Amino acid sequence: MNTCTYCDGCDFNTSQQDYWESLYNHKEICESLTKENIRVAKALFQSKVKHLSRLNDGPLSPETNCILLNSLNRSLYDYFLFHKKISFAKCCYKNRVHMFKAETTEAVLNAGFCVIDAYAATLEASQTGHSHIEKACAYIQSHLSEDLSLSKVSQEVFLSKSHLCHIFKTLMGTTFCDYVRQQRVQYARMLLATSNKSIDDISSACGFHSSTYFATVFKTEMGMSPSAFRRDFQEAAS
């Protein structure tokens, strides 16, 4: 019987493909965790360890346990990144502590459960953060002409200023102030393109303190003045 160079007694014949799939394919666990079913995710991992042990004709080697845990950790990270557009890089990094301590079947199960628990907790925190972000963004977009200071918005969504700043940077990839400015400029672009409002009126509608400041911010973002933007848009549409 040919054996795998990475583990003890791995059959390279009929069970070869099944073995590698079980070792590296964690799609069902990822899907279960996405549905917030931690119990099922853990049961699937336990079943996987038992199945791999049967294919291996005995307990997996410490090296194979390490490979299994690494593939589980990376699979969960990649799944959330590519399917849910959420990066759990910090969680993935922290889980490295579980990779090199699993020398027995019981140890690899406990380590795998710890990895699953870590992603479940991070997912829950992320979803809570997304809910707060959605509320904050909806409030900002509905009140662009008003005061949108960090203090004001944090009060409206019942968060501390520091926490609101943190989740904006983490989940939106931008700062709170940059997001507000971008939304104001985007709204200004729409008004310049679709209305006959004066620059002063648009400036006020978008929450800028003066038309001069509005023109400065707009030019920084767009590379041209509000008047030039309107002119270019009208010429392109004619």
PDB file of C-alpha atoms in Angstrom:
ATOM      1  CA  MET A   1       0.000   0.000   0.000  1.00  0.00           C
ATOM      2  CA  ASN A   2       1.292   3.454  -0.882  1.00  0.00           C
ATOM      3  CA  THR A   3       1.220   5.870   2.031  1.00  0.00           C
ATOM      4  CA  CYS A   4       1.023   9.629   2.298  1.00  0.00           C
ATOM      5  CA  THR A   5       4.262  11.399   3.171  1.00  0.00           C
ATOM      6  CA  TYR A   6       2.329  13.762   5.478  1.00  0.00           C
ATOM      7  CA  CYS A   7       0.467  11.282   7.659  1.00  0.00           C
ATOM      8  CA  ASP A   8       0.530   7.705   8.889  1.00  0.00           C
ATOM      9  CA  GLY A   9      -1.138   4.997   6.825  1.00  0.00           C
ATOM     10  CA  CYS A  10      -3.112   7.126   4.363  1.00  0.00           C
ATOM     11  CA  ASP A  11      -4.344   4.850   1.581  1.00  0.00           C
ATOM     12  CA  PHE A  12      -3.455   6.397  -1.792  1.00  0.00           C
ATOM     13  CA  ASN A  13      -5.758   4.056  -3.671  1.00  0.00           C
ATOM     14  CA  THR A  14      -9.560   4.042  -3.324  1.00  0.00           C
ATOM     15  CA  SER A  15      -9.664   6.322  -0.274  1.00  0.00           C
ATOM     16  CA  GLN A  16      -7.150   8.902  -1.487  1.00  0.00           C
ATOM     17  CA  GLN A  17      -9.609  11.468  -2.854  1.00  0.00           C
ATOM     18  CA  ASP A  18     -11.994  11.011   0.058  1.00  0.00           C
ATOM     19  CA  TYR A  19      -9.138  11.529   2.503  1.00  0.00           C
ATOM     20  CA  TRP A  20      -7.942  14.791   0.965  1.00  0.00           C
ATOM     21  CA  GLU A  21     -11.480  16.108   0.613  1.00  0.00           C
ATOM     22  CA  SER A  22     -12.157  15.410   4.273  1.00  0.00           C
ATOM     23  CA  LEU A  23      -8.874  17.025   5.287  1.00  0.00           C
ATOM     24  CA  TYR A  24      -9.278  20.231   3.270  1.00  0.00           C
ATOM     25  CA  ASN A  25     -12.943  20.678   2.298  1.00  0.00           C
ATOM     26  CA  HIS A  26     -14.883  22.361   5.126  1.00  0.00           C
ATOM     27  CA  LYS A  27     -17.707  23.881   3.108  1.00  0.00           C
ATOM     28  CA  GLU A  28     -20.515  22.288   5.155  1.00  0.00           C
ATOM     29  CA  ILE A  29     -18.990  23.567   8.405  1.00  0.00           C
ATOM     30  CA  CYS A  30     -18.684  27.065   6.931  1.00  0.00           C
ATOM     31  CA  GLU A  31     -22.300  27.020   5.753  1.00  0.00           C
ATOM     32  CA  SER A  32     -23.556  25.804   9.130  1.00  0.00           C
ATOM     33  CA  LEU A  33     -21.672  28.533  10.953  1.00  0.00           C
ATOM     34  CA  THR A  34     -23.064  31.124   8.546  1.00  0.00           C
ATOM     35  CA  LYS A  35     -26.542  29.988   9.574  1.00  0.00           C
ATOM     36  CA  GLU A  36     -25.450  30.461  13.195  1.00  0.00           C
ATOM     37  CA  ASN A  37     -25.773  26.749  13.913  1.00  0.00           C
ATOM     38  CA  ILE A  38     -22.662  26.227  16.022  1.00  0.00           C
ATOM     39  CA  ARG A  39     -23.842  22.837  17.297  1.00  0.00           C
ATOM     40  CA  VAL A  40     -24.133  21.430  13.768  1.00  0.00           C
ATOM     41  CA  ALA A  41     -20.772  22.922  12.761  1.00  0.00           C
ATOM     42  CA  LYS A  42     -19.082  21.199  15.705  1.00  0.00           C
ATOM     43  CA  ALA A  43     -20.878  17.920  15.014  1.00  0.00           C
ATOM     44  CA  LEU A  44     -19.678  18.044  11.403  1.00  0.00           C
ATOM     45  CA  PHE A  45     -16.107  18.623  12.532  1.00  0.00           C
ATOM     46  CA  GLN A  46     -16.318  15.741  15.004  1.00  0.00           C
ATOM     47  CA  SER A  47     -17.686  13.472  12.282  1.00  0.00           C
ATOM     48  CA  LYS A  48     -14.864  14.576   9.971  1.00  0.00           C
ATOM     49  CA  VAL A  49     -12.185  13.674  12.531  1.00  0.00           C
ATOM     50  CA  LYS A  50     -13.738  10.223  13.048  1.00  0.00           C
ATOM     51  CA  HIS A  51     -13.968   9.675   9.292  1.00  0.00           C
ATOM     52  CA  LEU A  52     -10.346  10.664   8.732  1.00  0.00           C
ATOM     53  CA  SER A  53      -9.265   8.335  11.544  1.00  0.00           C
ATOM     54  CA  ARG A  54     -11.128   5.439   9.909  1.00  0.00           C
ATOM     55  CA  LEU A  55      -9.524   6.175   6.549  1.00  0.00           C
ATOM     56  CA  ASN A  56      -6.158   6.372   8.288  1.00  0.00           C
ATOM     57  CA  ASP A  57      -6.711   3.096  10.152  1.00  0.00           C
ATOM     58  CA  GLY A  58      -6.088   4.837  13.445  1.00  0.00           C
ATOM     59  CA  PRO A  59      -5.620   8.217  15.133  1.00  0.00           C
ATOM     60  CA  LEU A  60      -4.174  10.992  12.996  1.00  0.00           C
ATOM     61  CA  SER A  61      -0.597  12.088  13.546  1.00  0.00           C
ATOM     62  CA  PRO A  62       0.066  15.425  15.299  1.00  0.00           C
ATOM     63  CA  GLU A  63       1.292  16.822  11.981  1.00  0.00           C
ATOM     64  CA  THR A  64      -1.933  15.830  10.226  1.00  0.00           C
ATOM     65  CA  ASN A  65      -3.965  17.314  13.077  1.00  0.00           C
ATOM     66  CA  CYS A  66      -2.102  20.576  12.534  1.00  0.00           C
ATOM     67  CA  ILE A  67      -2.846  20.463   8.797  1.00  0.00           C
ATOM     68  CA  LEU A  68      -6.530  19.769   9.509  1.00  0.00           C
ATOM     69  CA  LEU A  69      -6.860  22.681  11.940  1.00  0.00           C
ATOM     70  CA  ASN A  70      -5.005  25.052   9.644  1.00  0.00           C
ATOM     71  CA  SER A  71      -7.255  24.137   6.722  1.00  0.00           C
ATOM     72  CA  LEU A  72     -10.371  24.594   8.894  1.00  0.00           C
ATOM     73  CA  ASN A  73      -9.175  27.992  10.100  1.00  0.00           C
ATOM     74  CA  ARG A  74      -8.283  29.218   6.619  1.00  0.00           C
ATOM     75  CA  SER A  75     -11.451  27.779   5.060  1.00  0.00           C
ATOM     76  CA  LEU A  76     -13.631  29.711   7.503  1.00  0.00           C
ATOM     77  CA  TYR A  77     -11.670  32.901   6.891  1.00  0.00           C
ATOM     78  CA  ASP A  78     -11.861  32.542   3.086  1.00  0.00           C
ATOM     79  CA  TYR A  79     -15.552  31.608   3.156  1.00  0.00           C
ATOM     80  CA  PHE A  80     -16.592  34.707   5.086  1.00  0.00           C
ATOM     81  CA  LEU A  81     -14.276  36.899   3.024  1.00  0.00           C
ATOM     82  CA  PHE A  82     -15.434  35.758  -0.413  1.00  0.00           C
ATOM     83  CA  HIS A  83     -19.060  34.820   0.256  1.00  0.00           C
ATOM     84  CA  LYS A  84     -20.012  37.365   2.924  1.00  0.00           C
ATOM     85  CA  LYS A  85     -17.463  40.102   2.127  1.00  0.00           C
ATOM     86  CA  ILE A  86     -16.357  40.132   5.773  1.00  0.00           C
ATOM     87  CA  SER A  87     -12.698  39.884   6.747  1.00  0.00           C
ATOM     88  CA  PHE A  88     -11.983  38.039   9.974  1.00  0.00           C
ATOM     89  CA  ALA A  89      -8.219  38.390   9.635  1.00  0.00           C
ATOM     90  CA  LYS A  90      -7.657  39.062  13.330  1.00  0.00           C
ATOM     91  CA  CYS A  91      -9.672  35.977  14.289  1.00  0.00           C
ATOM     92  CA  CYS A  92      -7.755  33.879  11.770  1.00  0.00           C
ATOM     93  CA  TYR A  93      -4.449  35.098  13.183  1.00  0.00           C
ATOM     94  CA  LYS A  94      -5.425  34.491  16.809  1.00  0.00           C
ATOM     95  CA  ASN A  95      -6.502  30.934  16.037  1.00  0.00           C
ATOM     96  CA  ARG A  96      -2.902  29.999  15.239  1.00  0.00           C
ATOM     97  CA  VAL A  97      -2.411  29.161  18.928  1.00  0.00           C
ATOM     98  CA  HIS A  98      -4.598  26.067  18.491  1.00  0.00           C
ATOM     99  CA  MET A  99      -2.660  24.565  15.610  1.00  0.00           C
ATOM    100  CA  PHE A 100       0.361  23.053  17.324  1.00  0.00           C
ATOM    101  CA  LYS A 101      -1.072  21.605  20.533  1.00  0.00           C
ATOM    102  CA  ALA A 102      -3.342  18.904  19.105  1.00  0.00           C
ATOM    103  CA  GLU A 103      -1.446  15.648  19.503  1.00  0.00           C
ATOM    104  CA  THR A 104      -4.443  13.431  20.319  1.00  0.00           C
ATOM    105  CA  THR A 105      -7.938  12.963  18.919  1.00  0.00           C
ATOM    106  CA  GLU A 106      -9.465  14.664  21.945  1.00  0.00           C
ATOM    107  CA  ALA A 107      -7.043  17.568  21.604  1.00  0.00           C
ATOM    108  CA  VAL A 108      -7.784  18.106  17.901  1.00  0.00           C
ATOM    109  CA  LEU A 109     -11.522  18.064  18.605  1.00  0.00           C
ATOM    110  CA  ASN A 110     -11.161  20.639  21.377  1.00  0.00           C
ATOM    111  CA  ALA A 111      -8.931  22.799  19.175  1.00  0.00           C
ATOM    112  CA  GLY A 112     -11.379  22.588  16.270  1.00  0.00           C
ATOM    113  CA  PHE A 113     -14.250  23.552  18.559  1.00  0.00           C
ATOM    114  CA  CYS A 114     -12.224  26.549  19.767  1.00  0.00           C
ATOM    115  CA  VAL A 115     -11.674  27.669  16.169  1.00  0.00           C
ATOM    116  CA  ILE A 116     -15.388  27.343  15.399  1.00  0.00           C
ATOM    117  CA  ASP A 117     -16.351  29.185  18.598  1.00  0.00           C
ATOM    118  CA  ALA A 118     -13.942  32.011  17.756  1.00  0.00           C
ATOM    119  CA  TYR A 119     -15.480  32.554  14.312  1.00  0.00           C
ATOM    120  CA  ALA A 120     -19.017  32.273  15.718  1.00  0.00           C
ATOM    121  CA  ALA A 121     -18.298  34.970  18.312  1.00  0.00           C
ATOM    122  CA  THR A 122     -16.628  37.208  15.727  1.00  0.00           C
ATOM    123  CA  LEU A 123     -19.540  36.710  13.328  1.00  0.00           C
ATOM    124  CA  GLU A 124     -22.056  37.645  16.022  1.00  0.00           C
ATOM    125  CA  ALA A 125     -20.105  40.783  16.898  1.00  0.00           C
ATOM    126  CA  SER A 126     -19.787  41.669  13.220  1.00  0.00           C
ATOM    127  CA  GLN A 127     -23.511  41.260  12.584  1.00  0.00           C
ATOM    128  CA  THR A 128     -24.264  43.484  15.565  1.00  0.00           C
ATOM    129  CA  GLY A 129     -21.830  46.017  14.168  1.00  0.00           C
ATOM    130  CA  HIS A 130     -23.422  45.838  10.730  1.00  0.00           C
ATOM    131  CA  SER A 131     -26.822  46.538  12.268  1.00  0.00           C
ATOM    132  CA  HIS A 132     -25.438  49.655  13.951  1.00  0.00           C
ATOM    133  CA  ILE A 133     -23.674  50.715  10.760  1.00  0.00           C
ATOM    134  CA  GLU A 134     -26.853  50.327   8.723  1.00  0.00           C
ATOM    135  CA  LYS A 135     -28.709  52.557  11.178  1.00  0.00           C
ATOM    136  CA  ALA A 136     -25.930  55.136  11.207  1.00  0.00           C
ATOM    137  CA  CYS A 137     -25.688  55.217   7.401  1.00  0.00           C
ATOM    138  CA  ALA A 138     -29.459  55.499   7.015  1.00  0.00           C
ATOM    139  CA  TYR A 139     -29.515  58.397   9.472  1.00  0.00           C
ATOM    140  CA  ILE A 140     -26.642  60.163   7.707  1.00  0.00           C
ATOM    141  CA  GLN A 141     -28.216  59.818   4.276  1.00  0.00           C
ATOM    142  CA  SER A 142     -31.550  61.131   5.559  1.00  0.00           C
ATOM    143  CA  HIS A 143     -30.052  64.167   7.316  1.00  0.00           C
ATOM    144  CA  LEU A 144     -27.325  65.398   4.982  1.00  0.00           C
ATOM    145  CA  SER A 145     -28.439  69.023   5.350  1.00  0.00           C
ATOM    146  CA  GLU A 146     -28.169  68.876   9.144  1.00  0.00           C
ATOM    147  CA  ASP A 147     -25.449  68.606  11.753  1.00  0.00           C
ATOM    148  CA  LEU A 148     -23.764  65.239  11.308  1.00  0.00           C
ATOM    149  CA  SER A 149     -21.090  65.446  13.924  1.00  0.00           C
ATOM    150  CA  LEU A 150     -19.825  62.239  15.480  1.00  0.00           C
ATOM    151  CA  SER A 151     -21.522  63.198  18.749  1.00  0.00           C
ATOM    152  CA  LYS A 152     -24.869  63.757  17.065  1.00  0.00           C
ATOM    153  CA  VAL A 153     -24.920  60.516  15.063  1.00  0.00           C
ATOM    154  CA  SER A 154     -23.598  58.374  17.913  1.00  0.00           C
ATOM    155  CA  GLN A 155     -26.439  59.645  20.104  1.00  0.00           C
ATOM    156  CA  GLU A 156     -29.000  58.828  17.412  1.00  0.00           C
ATOM    157  CA  VAL A 157     -27.835  55.208  17.092  1.00  0.00           C
ATOM    158  CA  PHE A 158     -27.159  54.759  20.827  1.00  0.00           C
ATOM    159  CA  LEU A 159     -23.420  54.089  20.559  1.00  0.00           C
ATOM    160  CA  SER A 160     -20.393  55.681  22.104  1.00  0.00           C
ATOM    161  CA  LYS A 161     -18.346  57.904  19.812  1.00  0.00           C
ATOM    162  CA  SER A 162     -15.330  55.620  20.071  1.00  0.00           C
ATOM    163  CA  HIS A 163     -17.328  52.500  19.197  1.00  0.00           C
ATOM    164  CA  LEU A 164     -18.996  54.190  16.222  1.00  0.00           C
ATOM    165  CA  CYS A 165     -15.571  55.262  14.940  1.00  0.00           C
ATOM    166  CA  HIS A 166     -14.249  51.737  15.396  1.00  0.00           C
ATOM    167  CA  ILE A 167     -17.019  49.923  13.536  1.00  0.00           C
ATOM    168  CA  PHE A 168     -16.951  52.455  10.688  1.00  0.00           C
ATOM    169  CA  LYS A 169     -13.247  51.854  10.184  1.00  0.00           C
ATOM    170  CA  THR A 170     -13.566  48.099  10.609  1.00  0.00           C
ATOM    171  CA  LEU A 171     -16.705  47.427   8.570  1.00  0.00           C
ATOM    172  CA  MET A 172     -16.756  50.297   6.066  1.00  0.00           C
ATOM    173  CA  GLY A 173     -13.044  50.648   5.494  1.00  0.00           C
ATOM    174  CA  THR A 174     -13.213  54.408   5.995  1.00  0.00           C
ATOM    175  CA  THR A 175     -13.504  56.903   8.816  1.00  0.00           C
ATOM    176  CA  PHE A 176     -16.796  58.360   9.983  1.00  0.00           C
ATOM    177  CA  CYS A 177     -15.865  61.863   8.790  1.00  0.00           C
ATOM    178  CA  ASP A 178     -14.718  60.634   5.379  1.00  0.00           C
ATOM    179  CA  TYR A 179     -17.965  58.720   4.922  1.00  0.00           C
ATOM    180  CA  VAL A 180     -20.089  61.775   5.753  1.00  0.00           C
ATOM    181  CA  ARG A 181     -18.070  63.922   3.354  1.00  0.00           C
ATOM    182  CA  GLN A 182     -18.365  61.344   0.566  1.00  0.00           C
ATOM    183  CA  GLN A 183     -22.134  61.081   1.011  1.00  0.00           C
ATOM    184  CA  ARG A 184     -22.509  64.866   0.916  1.00  0.00           C
ATOM    185  CA  VAL A 185     -20.458  65.148  -2.246  1.00  0.00           C
ATOM    186  CA  GLN A 186     -22.393  62.287  -3.833  1.00  0.00           C
ATOM    187  CA  TYR A 187     -25.690  64.016  -3.028  1.00  0.00           C
ATOM    188  CA  ALA A 188     -24.288  67.282  -4.398  1.00  0.00           C
ATOM    189  CA  ARG A 189     -23.364  65.543  -7.644  1.00  0.00           C
ATOM    190  CA  MET A 190     -26.912  64.272  -7.999  1.00  0.00           C
ATOM    191  CA  LEU A 191     -28.398  67.747  -7.396  1.00  0.00           C
ATOM    192  CA  LEU A 192     -25.951  69.414  -9.785  1.00  0.00           C
ATOM    193  CA  ALA A 193     -26.823  66.910 -12.489  1.00  0.00           C
ATOM    194  CA  THR A 194     -30.600  66.721 -12.049  1.00  0.00           C
ATOM    195  CA  SER A 195     -31.787  70.079 -10.677  1.00  0.00           C
ATOM    196  CA  ASN A 196     -31.631  73.777 -11.411  1.00  0.00           C
ATOM    197  CA  LYS A 197     -30.813  74.658  -7.807  1.00  0.00           C
ATOM    198  CA  SER A 198     -28.157  77.300  -7.316  1.00  0.00           C
ATOM    199  CA  ILE A 199     -24.725  76.389  -5.958  1.00  0.00           C
ATOM    200  CA  ASP A 200     -25.618  78.142  -2.704  1.00  0.00           C
ATOM    201  CA  ASP A 201     -28.829  76.121  -2.339  1.00  0.00           C
ATOM    202  CA  ILE A 202     -27.045  72.855  -3.113  1.00  0.00           C
ATOM    203  CA  SER A 203     -24.340  73.721  -0.625  1.00  0.00           C
ATOM    204  CA  SER A 204     -26.958  74.231   2.073  1.00  0.00           C
ATOM    205  CA  ALA A 205     -28.917  71.099   1.108  1.00  0.00           C
ATOM    206  CA  CYS A 206     -25.751  69.024   1.446  1.00  0.00           C
ATOM    207  CA  GLY A 207     -24.864  70.355   4.877  1.00  0.00           C
ATOM    208  CA  PHE A 208     -21.922  72.602   4.032  1.00  0.00           C
ATOM    209  CA  HIS A 209     -21.470  75.749   6.092  1.00  0.00           C
ATOM    210  CA  SER A 210     -20.714  77.924   3.072  1.00  0.00           C
ATOM    211  CA  SER A 211     -20.624  77.668  -0.701  1.00  0.00           C
ATOM    212  CA  THR A 212     -16.892  78.442  -0.585  1.00  0.00           C
ATOM    213  CA  TYR A 213     -16.199  75.491   1.701  1.00  0.00           C
ATOM    214  CA  PHE A 214     -18.513  73.340  -0.435  1.00  0.00           C
ATOM    215  CA  ALA A 215     -16.556  74.249  -3.568  1.00  0.00           C
ATOM    216  CA  THR A 216     -13.264  73.422  -1.848  1.00  0.00           C
ATOM    217  CA  VAL A 217     -14.434  70.000  -0.653  1.00  0.00           C
ATOM    218  CA  PHE A 218     -16.106  69.206  -3.967  1.00  0.00           C
ATOM    219  CA  LYS A 219     -12.993  70.073  -5.957  1.00  0.00           C
ATOM    220  CA  THR A 220     -10.831  67.974  -3.632  1.00  0.00           C
ATOM    221  CA  GLU A 221     -13.112  64.961  -4.144  1.00  0.00           C
ATOM    222  CA  MET A 222     -13.973  65.411  -7.820  1.00  0.00           C
ATOM    223  CA  GLY A 223     -11.027  67.335  -9.250  1.00  0.00           C
ATOM    224  CA  MET A 224     -13.253  70.156 -10.505  1.00  0.00           C
ATOM    225  CA  SER A 225     -15.533  72.866  -9.155  1.00  0.00           C
ATOM    226  CA  PRO A 226     -19.298  72.305  -8.759  1.00  0.00           C
ATOM    227  CA  SER A 227     -19.950  74.710 -11.654  1.00  0.00           C
ATOM    228  CA  ALA A 228     -17.522  72.881 -13.928  1.00  0.00           C
ATOM    229  CA  PHE A 229     -19.071  69.539 -12.980  1.00  0.00           C
ATOM    230  CA  ARG A 230     -22.562  70.803 -13.844  1.00  0.00           C
ATOM    231  CA  ARG A 231     -21.364  72.265 -17.129  1.00  0.00           C
ATOM    232  CA  ASP A 232     -19.549  69.105 -18.160  1.00  0.00           C
ATOM    233  CA  PHE A 233     -22.559  66.971 -17.279  1.00  0.00           C
ATOM    234  CA  GLN A 234     -24.961  69.175 -19.250  1.00  0.00           C
ATOM    235  CA  GLU A 235     -22.647  69.182 -22.287  1.00  0.00           C
ATOM    236  CA  ALA A 236     -22.325  65.417 -22.160  1.00  0.00           C
ATOM    237  CA  ALA A 237     -26.090  64.994 -21.924  1.00  0.00           C
ATOM    238  CA  SER A 238     -26.881  67.354 -24.808  1.00  0.00           C
TER     239      SER A 238
END
